[in-house]
């Protein structure tokens, strides 16, 4: 089937995917740099192109609350947010996951205030990483488009039935125009299929309770069930990605993308758009005889501990580079996750943590080269001189 390639920003690519999915309910509150998604999808609603019940609300807290109600009633439900908007949703994130609402949320990753900043880093979603949602992070606009479609299938799978968050970098992806290959409308509709929820609050023949009160004798079992479900969802996530790639000739990684890692001695582990810069830096180091590679982590929740360990176990040194920090902790959230996952492994590379690109600071090739050079130096000296370093800071 002939497909159309168009020039779109990442936000507009997401809006196109939402148009093709045609969800039953979208409840949103606009916030920079997610607003373009809301505006474009709102045009589709106003023009009658989709049949979605579009719910404009007075806050992000209300947006996700409305989504939970719609999902409990059996509606295919989506929303979008960024930064403080996600922070305002924080209370409801746990409710969406705990009540097993298969909501798809697009988060345009933006720095948290204060100080006020509208540019990109991962502090917003890292602050919500333990709420029980599946987390996917995108490399570019094309992947943002594909991920929106894939996330719908993952969330609604009968073995998963959990909310899914799709993260794309503010401005680097959300506002940059790229060539996006769109699937045919019917292809998307056939792939996501009809939503047939197992229960609905509106089904009077089969009444159910949602958000029931659990006393201490059963609350722990409910939370354990949530943990086991999200952990076991990895198999479904991989299967749905494989189906999507095979059906549409795509190459969207389910868990991670590796670059020149097969014979690498040193590597950078990072997420989202900055990994492209890391790949260019690896090329420059390769030209100098240093065996450098890159691992781009796409699936953050559930955390793919086994796959990551397999990718890093033969390295001499690993630089974990992240666009978020964990204030008061000894390292950033990604480094902490990886360290915990590999705590009892016998064969591990020397690792160090690098905080980069906060608040939209440009991440340049020279910055990534300096990271590579630092981890090489650490390995040669046999110790990490500083576990957490801030890259390209003034003063």
Short mmCIF file of C-alpha atoms in Angstrom, two decimals:
data_model
loop_
_atom_site.label_atom_id
_atom_site.label_comp_id
_atom_site.label_asym_id
_atom_site.label_seq_id
_atom_site.Cartn_x
_atom_site.Cartn_y
_atom_site.Cartn_z
CA UNK A 1 0.00 0.00 0.00
CA UNK A 2 1.35 3.40 -1.00
CA UNK A 3 2.19 5.59 1.99
CA UNK A 4 2.47 9.33 2.32
CA UNK A 5 5.61 11.11 3.51
CA UNK A 6 5.03 14.58 4.88
CA UNK A 7 7.00 17.26 6.69
CA UNK A 8 5.70 17.46 10.26
CA UNK A 9 6.86 18.53 13.67
CA UNK A 10 6.94 15.83 16.32
CA UNK A 11 3.83 17.28 17.94
CA UNK A 12 1.90 17.30 14.69
CA UNK A 13 3.07 13.74 13.97
CA UNK A 14 1.53 12.67 17.28
CA UNK A 15 -1.69 14.54 16.45
CA UNK A 16 -1.86 12.69 13.12
CA UNK A 17 -1.48 9.36 14.89
CA UNK A 18 -4.25 10.33 17.30
CA UNK A 19 -6.46 11.31 14.35
CA UNK A 20 -5.95 7.91 12.79
CA UNK A 21 -6.61 6.10 16.07
CA UNK A 22 -9.74 8.22 16.62
CA UNK A 23 -10.02 7.63 20.39
CA UNK A 24 -13.38 7.84 22.13
CA UNK A 25 -12.30 10.48 24.65
CA UNK A 26 -9.42 12.95 24.82
CA UNK A 27 -9.27 15.16 27.92
CA UNK A 28 -6.47 17.73 27.87
CA UNK A 29 -5.13 21.00 29.15
CA UNK A 30 -2.61 22.82 26.92
CA UNK A 31 0.91 23.44 28.18
CA UNK A 32 4.05 24.38 26.26
CA UNK A 33 5.55 22.53 24.40
CA UNK A 34 2.69 20.03 24.17
CA UNK A 35 0.12 22.65 23.08
CA UNK A 36 0.56 22.01 19.36
CA UNK A 37 -0.81 18.48 19.80
CA UNK A 38 -3.90 19.77 21.54
CA UNK A 39 -4.46 22.55 19.00
CA UNK A 40 -4.10 20.30 15.95
CA UNK A 41 -6.22 17.51 17.38
CA UNK A 42 -8.81 20.08 18.45
CA UNK A 43 -9.02 21.15 14.79
CA UNK A 44 -9.70 17.55 13.78
CA UNK A 45 -12.53 17.42 16.33
CA UNK A 46 -14.00 20.78 15.27
CA UNK A 47 -13.91 19.79 11.61
CA UNK A 48 -15.66 16.49 12.29
CA UNK A 49 -12.71 14.45 11.04
CA UNK A 50 -12.70 12.36 14.24
CA UNK A 51 -15.56 11.24 16.44
CA UNK A 52 -13.72 11.90 19.70
CA UNK A 53 -15.39 13.45 22.72
CA UNK A 54 -12.93 16.31 23.30
CA UNK A 55 -12.94 17.47 26.92
CA UNK A 56 -11.18 20.81 27.56
CA UNK A 57 -10.64 21.16 31.29
CA UNK A 58 -9.26 23.77 33.70
CA UNK A 59 -6.16 21.83 34.78
CA UNK A 60 -4.06 18.76 34.09
CA UNK A 61 -5.27 17.20 37.34
CA UNK A 62 -8.80 17.39 35.95
CA UNK A 63 -7.65 16.15 32.55
CA UNK A 64 -6.32 12.86 33.89
CA UNK A 65 -9.25 12.57 36.31
CA UNK A 66 -11.64 12.84 33.37
CA UNK A 67 -9.57 10.25 31.49
CA UNK A 68 -9.85 7.83 34.39
CA UNK A 69 -13.62 8.21 34.47
CA UNK A 70 -13.90 7.76 30.72
CA UNK A 71 -11.62 4.72 30.76
CA UNK A 72 -13.57 3.13 33.61
CA UNK A 73 -16.70 3.58 31.50
CA UNK A 74 -15.06 1.61 28.68
CA UNK A 75 -13.82 4.40 26.40
CA UNK A 76 -10.54 4.35 24.48
CA UNK A 77 -8.89 7.33 26.16
CA UNK A 78 -5.85 9.54 25.52
CA UNK A 79 -4.30 12.69 26.92
CA UNK A 80 -1.13 14.82 26.59
CA UNK A 81 0.93 16.96 28.92
CA UNK A 82 4.38 18.31 29.86
CA UNK A 83 6.41 19.31 32.90
CA UNK A 84 4.32 20.98 35.63
CA UNK A 85 1.25 19.50 33.98
CA UNK A 86 2.50 15.98 34.64
CA UNK A 87 3.47 17.02 38.15
CA UNK A 88 -0.07 18.29 38.75
CA UNK A 89 -1.39 14.92 37.53
CA UNK A 90 0.82 13.08 40.01
CA UNK A 91 -1.95 12.04 42.40
CA UNK A 92 -4.06 10.65 39.55
CA UNK A 93 -1.16 8.79 37.90
CA UNK A 94 -1.27 6.26 40.72
CA UNK A 95 -5.04 5.95 40.47
CA UNK A 96 -4.91 5.31 36.71
CA UNK A 97 -2.38 2.52 37.16
CA UNK A 98 -3.89 1.04 40.31
CA UNK A 99 -7.36 0.90 38.75
CA UNK A 100 -5.86 -0.53 35.54
CA UNK A 101 -7.05 2.16 33.14
CA UNK A 102 -5.39 1.63 29.70
CA UNK A 103 -4.87 5.34 29.04
CA UNK A 104 -2.25 6.52 26.56
CA UNK A 105 -0.50 9.75 27.54
CA UNK A 106 1.94 11.70 25.38
CA UNK A 107 4.38 13.66 27.52
CA UNK A 108 6.56 16.22 25.76
CA UNK A 109 9.50 16.04 28.14
CA UNK A 110 10.16 19.46 29.67
CA UNK A 111 12.12 20.71 32.67
CA UNK A 112 10.35 21.26 35.98
CA UNK A 113 10.29 24.63 37.68
CA UNK A 114 11.75 26.44 39.58
CA UNK A 115 13.39 28.35 38.02
CA UNK A 116 10.82 28.53 35.24
CA UNK A 117 12.00 26.79 32.09
CA UNK A 118 9.96 25.62 29.10
CA UNK A 119 12.74 23.60 27.44
CA UNK A 120 13.54 19.94 27.41
CA UNK A 121 14.87 17.45 29.90
CA UNK A 122 13.50 14.32 31.54
CA UNK A 123 12.87 15.61 35.04
CA UNK A 124 9.10 15.49 34.60
CA UNK A 125 8.72 11.81 33.73
CA UNK A 126 11.57 10.71 35.99
CA UNK A 127 9.57 12.20 38.85
CA UNK A 128 6.67 9.93 37.89
CA UNK A 129 8.61 6.77 37.14
CA UNK A 130 7.21 4.75 40.07
CA UNK A 131 3.51 5.38 39.52
CA UNK A 132 2.88 2.10 37.68
CA UNK A 133 2.86 3.31 34.08
CA UNK A 134 4.76 1.79 31.16
CA UNK A 135 7.31 4.33 29.84
CA UNK A 136 8.54 4.55 26.22
CA UNK A 137 11.02 7.24 25.09
CA UNK A 138 11.29 8.41 21.47
CA UNK A 139 14.35 9.18 19.35
CA UNK A 140 12.66 11.43 16.74
CA UNK A 141 9.35 12.54 15.28
CA UNK A 142 8.90 9.35 13.28
CA UNK A 143 9.24 7.27 16.42
CA UNK A 144 6.83 9.58 18.26
CA UNK A 145 4.24 8.90 15.56
CA UNK A 146 4.82 5.14 15.57
CA UNK A 147 4.93 4.97 19.37
CA UNK A 148 1.53 6.62 19.77
CA UNK A 149 -0.01 3.84 17.68
CA UNK A 150 1.99 1.06 19.34
CA UNK A 151 1.19 2.36 22.84
CA UNK A 152 -2.54 2.02 22.19
CA UNK A 153 -2.16 -1.69 21.47
CA UNK A 154 0.12 -2.23 24.47
CA UNK A 155 -2.19 -0.46 26.93
CA UNK A 156 -5.29 -2.34 25.79
CA UNK A 157 -3.71 -5.80 25.63
CA UNK A 158 -5.63 -8.15 27.91
CA UNK A 159 -2.42 -9.28 29.64
CA UNK A 160 -1.37 -5.70 30.32
CA UNK A 161 -4.31 -3.30 30.69
CA UNK A 162 -2.14 -0.53 32.10
CA UNK A 163 -1.58 3.13 31.20
CA UNK A 164 1.32 3.88 28.85
CA UNK A 165 3.38 7.09 28.74
CA UNK A 166 5.17 8.07 25.52
CA UNK A 167 7.94 10.64 26.03
CA UNK A 168 9.37 12.91 23.35
CA UNK A 169 11.93 15.66 23.90
CA UNK A 170 10.68 19.23 24.06
CA UNK A 171 11.56 21.30 20.99
CA UNK A 172 14.28 18.88 19.79
CA UNK A 173 11.45 16.61 18.67
CA UNK A 174 8.19 18.41 19.44
CA UNK A 175 8.89 21.51 17.33
CA UNK A 176 11.45 20.29 14.81
CA UNK A 177 10.11 19.51 11.36
CA UNK A 178 11.08 16.12 9.93
CA UNK A 179 10.08 13.81 7.14
CA UNK A 180 7.43 11.54 8.63
CA UNK A 181 6.11 8.50 6.80
CA UNK A 182 2.45 8.14 7.73
CA UNK A 183 0.64 4.84 7.53
CA UNK A 184 -2.63 4.68 5.67
CA UNK A 185 -5.61 5.53 7.87
CA UNK A 186 -7.10 2.07 7.42
CA UNK A 187 -3.80 0.40 8.30
CA UNK A 188 -3.79 2.17 11.66
CA UNK A 189 -7.44 1.40 12.33
CA UNK A 190 -6.86 -2.27 11.54
CA UNK A 191 -3.75 -2.43 13.73
CA UNK A 192 -5.28 -0.86 16.84
CA UNK A 193 -8.60 -2.61 16.23
CA UNK A 194 -11.85 -2.04 18.07
CA UNK A 195 -11.54 -1.46 21.79
CA UNK A 196 -13.47 -4.13 23.68
CA UNK A 197 -12.98 -3.45 27.38
CA UNK A 198 -13.53 -6.36 29.77
CA UNK A 199 -15.71 -4.22 31.99
CA UNK A 200 -17.55 -0.90 32.01
CA UNK A 201 -19.14 1.13 34.77
CA UNK A 202 -22.01 1.74 32.35
CA UNK A 203 -22.75 -1.98 31.90
CA UNK A 204 -25.74 -2.51 34.19
CA UNK A 205 -25.84 -6.28 33.52
CA UNK A 206 -22.37 -6.81 34.97
CA UNK A 207 -21.81 -4.23 37.72
CA UNK A 208 -18.25 -3.72 38.95
CA UNK A 209 -16.53 -1.64 41.61
CA UNK A 210 -13.66 0.62 40.60
CA UNK A 211 -11.43 2.33 43.14
CA UNK A 212 -12.60 0.19 46.03
CA UNK A 213 -11.24 0.63 49.56
CA UNK A 214 -8.59 -1.98 50.44
CA UNK A 215 -7.77 -2.59 54.08
CA UNK A 216 -4.29 -3.79 55.15
CA UNK A 217 -5.26 -7.45 54.65
CA UNK A 218 -5.43 -7.01 50.82
CA UNK A 219 -3.75 -3.75 49.82
CA UNK A 220 -0.30 -5.33 49.61
CA UNK A 221 -1.60 -8.08 47.32
CA UNK A 222 -3.10 -5.48 44.98
CA UNK A 223 0.19 -3.59 44.72
CA UNK A 224 2.13 -6.80 44.17
CA UNK A 225 -0.28 -7.70 41.38
CA UNK A 226 0.41 -4.33 39.75
CA UNK A 227 4.17 -4.88 39.97
CA UNK A 228 3.95 -8.38 38.49
CA UNK A 229 1.72 -7.18 35.68
CA UNK A 230 3.97 -4.32 34.62
CA UNK A 231 7.06 -6.54 34.91
CA UNK A 232 5.44 -9.24 32.78
CA UNK A 233 4.28 -6.68 30.21
CA UNK A 234 7.75 -6.64 28.65
CA UNK A 235 6.95 -9.79 26.66
CA UNK A 236 3.82 -8.19 25.22
CA UNK A 237 5.67 -4.94 24.49
CA UNK A 238 8.25 -6.85 22.46
CA UNK A 239 5.61 -8.87 20.60
CA UNK A 240 3.58 -5.81 19.62
CA UNK A 241 6.68 -3.98 18.39
CA UNK A 242 7.67 -7.02 16.33
CA UNK A 243 4.19 -7.21 14.82
CA UNK A 244 4.20 -3.50 13.99
CA UNK A 245 7.66 -3.61 12.42
CA UNK A 246 6.91 -6.69 10.35
CA UNK A 247 3.53 -5.45 9.16
CA UNK A 248 4.66 -1.94 8.20
CA UNK A 249 8.35 -2.35 7.40
CA UNK A 250 9.44 -0.31 10.38
CA UNK A 251 12.39 -0.77 12.75
CA UNK A 252 11.09 0.64 16.02
CA UNK A 253 13.07 -0.94 18.89
CA UNK A 254 10.98 -2.33 21.72
CA UNK A 255 13.63 -2.17 24.43
CA UNK A 256 16.82 -0.53 23.17
CA UNK A 257 18.88 0.38 20.14
CA UNK A 258 22.60 -0.36 20.11
CA UNK A 259 25.22 1.36 17.96
CA UNK A 260 28.61 -0.25 17.32
CA UNK A 261 28.31 -2.07 20.63
CA UNK A 262 29.36 -5.54 19.42
CA UNK A 263 33.11 -4.94 19.85
CA UNK A 264 32.93 -1.80 21.99
CA UNK A 265 35.12 -1.36 25.05
CA UNK A 266 33.50 1.91 26.13
CA UNK A 267 29.90 3.00 25.74
CA UNK A 268 27.40 5.71 26.52
CA UNK A 269 23.96 4.72 27.79
CA UNK A 270 21.35 7.43 27.22
CA UNK A 271 17.72 7.98 26.20
CA UNK A 272 15.85 9.89 23.51
CA UNK A 273 17.24 12.41 21.02
CA UNK A 274 20.64 13.07 22.60
CA UNK A 275 21.77 9.55 21.70
CA UNK A 276 22.15 10.73 18.09
CA UNK A 277 24.85 13.12 19.27
CA UNK A 278 26.48 10.29 21.22
CA UNK A 279 26.59 8.18 18.06
CA UNK A 280 28.42 10.94 16.19
CA UNK A 281 30.88 11.22 19.06
CA UNK A 282 31.43 7.45 18.96
CA UNK A 283 32.27 7.71 15.25
CA UNK A 284 34.92 10.34 15.97
CA UNK A 285 36.48 8.22 18.70
CA UNK A 286 36.42 5.15 16.46
CA UNK A 287 38.44 7.14 13.93
CA UNK A 288 41.03 7.64 16.69
CA UNK A 289 41.17 3.95 17.47
CA UNK A 290 38.96 3.95 20.56
CA UNK A 291 36.28 1.26 20.45
CA UNK A 292 33.26 3.35 21.41
CA UNK A 293 29.59 2.43 21.21
CA UNK A 294 26.17 3.72 22.25
CA UNK A 295 23.10 2.17 23.85
CA UNK A 296 19.80 4.02 23.47
CA UNK A 297 17.32 2.89 26.10
CA UNK A 298 13.75 3.14 24.80
CA UNK A 299 11.85 1.14 27.42
CA UNK A 300 12.32 2.60 30.88
CA UNK A 301 9.32 0.96 32.58
CA UNK A 302 9.34 -1.95 33.01
CA UNK A 303 13.10 -1.58 33.45
CA UNK A 304 14.82 -4.11 31.15
CA UNK A 305 17.53 -5.26 33.55
CA UNK A 306 18.48 -8.50 31.77
CA UNK A 307 18.75 -6.94 28.33
CA UNK A 308 20.82 -4.03 29.61
CA UNK A 309 23.18 -6.29 31.51
CA UNK A 310 23.76 -8.38 28.40
CA UNK A 311 24.57 -5.22 26.43
CA UNK A 312 27.06 -3.80 28.97
CA UNK A 313 28.66 -6.87 30.57
CA UNK A 314 31.62 -7.05 28.17
CA UNK A 315 32.48 -3.35 28.32
CA UNK A 316 35.46 -1.92 30.17
CA UNK A 317 33.69 1.36 30.93
CA UNK A 318 30.13 2.69 30.76
CA UNK A 319 29.02 6.33 30.92
CA UNK A 320 25.39 6.69 31.96
CA UNK A 321 24.32 10.03 30.50
CA UNK A 322 20.94 11.45 31.52
CA UNK A 323 18.86 14.59 31.22
CA UNK A 324 17.53 14.44 34.77
CA UNK A 325 18.90 14.48 38.27
CA UNK A 326 17.80 13.00 41.59
CA UNK A 327 18.42 15.74 44.11
CA UNK A 328 19.91 14.53 47.35
CA UNK A 329 20.67 11.09 45.91
CA UNK A 330 24.16 9.91 45.04
CA UNK A 331 23.41 9.71 41.30
CA UNK A 332 20.79 10.32 38.62
CA UNK A 333 17.70 8.12 38.24
CA UNK A 334 18.90 6.08 35.24
CA UNK A 335 22.25 5.34 36.90
CA UNK A 336 20.45 4.37 40.09
CA UNK A 337 18.12 2.02 38.22
CA UNK A 338 20.96 0.32 36.38
CA UNK A 339 23.10 0.01 39.50
CA UNK A 340 20.25 -1.56 41.42
CA UNK A 341 19.39 -3.95 38.59
CA UNK A 342 23.00 -5.17 38.33
CA UNK A 343 23.90 -5.05 42.03
CA UNK A 344 24.69 -8.77 42.32
CA UNK A 345 26.27 -9.30 38.92
CA UNK A 346 29.86 -10.50 38.99
CA UNK A 347 31.02 -9.06 35.68
CA UNK A 348 30.37 -5.33 35.40
CA UNK A 349 32.12 -2.43 33.65
CA UNK A 350 33.40 0.54 35.57
CA UNK A 351 30.51 3.03 35.52
CA UNK A 352 30.14 6.77 36.03
CA UNK A 353 27.16 9.11 35.86
CA UNK A 354 26.93 12.29 33.74
CA UNK A 355 24.11 14.83 34.02
CA UNK A 356 23.68 16.75 30.77
CA UNK A 357 21.31 19.02 28.86
CA UNK A 358 19.11 20.14 31.75
CA UNK A 359 16.59 22.86 30.90
CA UNK A 360 17.19 22.45 27.17
CA UNK A 361 20.96 23.09 27.25
CA UNK A 362 22.37 22.08 23.86
CA UNK A 363 24.15 18.74 23.90
CA UNK A 364 27.04 19.00 21.48
CA UNK A 365 29.33 16.36 19.98
CA UNK A 366 32.24 17.80 21.96
CA UNK A 367 30.25 17.24 25.18
CA UNK A 368 29.77 13.58 24.38
CA UNK A 369 33.40 13.21 23.35
CA UNK A 370 34.43 14.63 26.73
CA UNK A 371 32.20 12.05 28.42
CA UNK A 372 33.80 9.23 26.43
CA UNK A 373 37.27 10.55 27.21
CA UNK A 374 36.45 10.78 30.91
CA UNK A 375 35.21 7.20 31.18
CA UNK A 376 38.30 5.99 29.26
CA UNK A 377 40.48 7.91 31.72
CA UNK A 378 38.62 6.42 34.66
CA UNK A 379 39.18 2.90 33.35
CA UNK A 380 42.88 3.52 32.73
CA UNK A 381 43.29 4.79 36.30
CA UNK A 382 41.16 1.99 37.70
CA UNK A 383 38.77 4.24 39.61
CA UNK A 384 35.97 6.74 39.16
CA UNK A 385 37.18 10.15 40.27
CA UNK A 386 33.60 11.42 40.56
CA UNK A 387 30.48 9.26 40.45
CA UNK A 388 28.20 12.08 39.25
CA UNK A 389 29.46 14.84 36.98
CA UNK A 390 27.64 17.79 35.41
CA UNK A 391 28.55 18.21 31.76
CA UNK A 392 29.04 21.69 30.26
CA UNK A 393 28.24 23.73 33.38
CA UNK A 394 29.37 27.33 33.73
CA UNK A 395 31.79 28.39 36.45
#
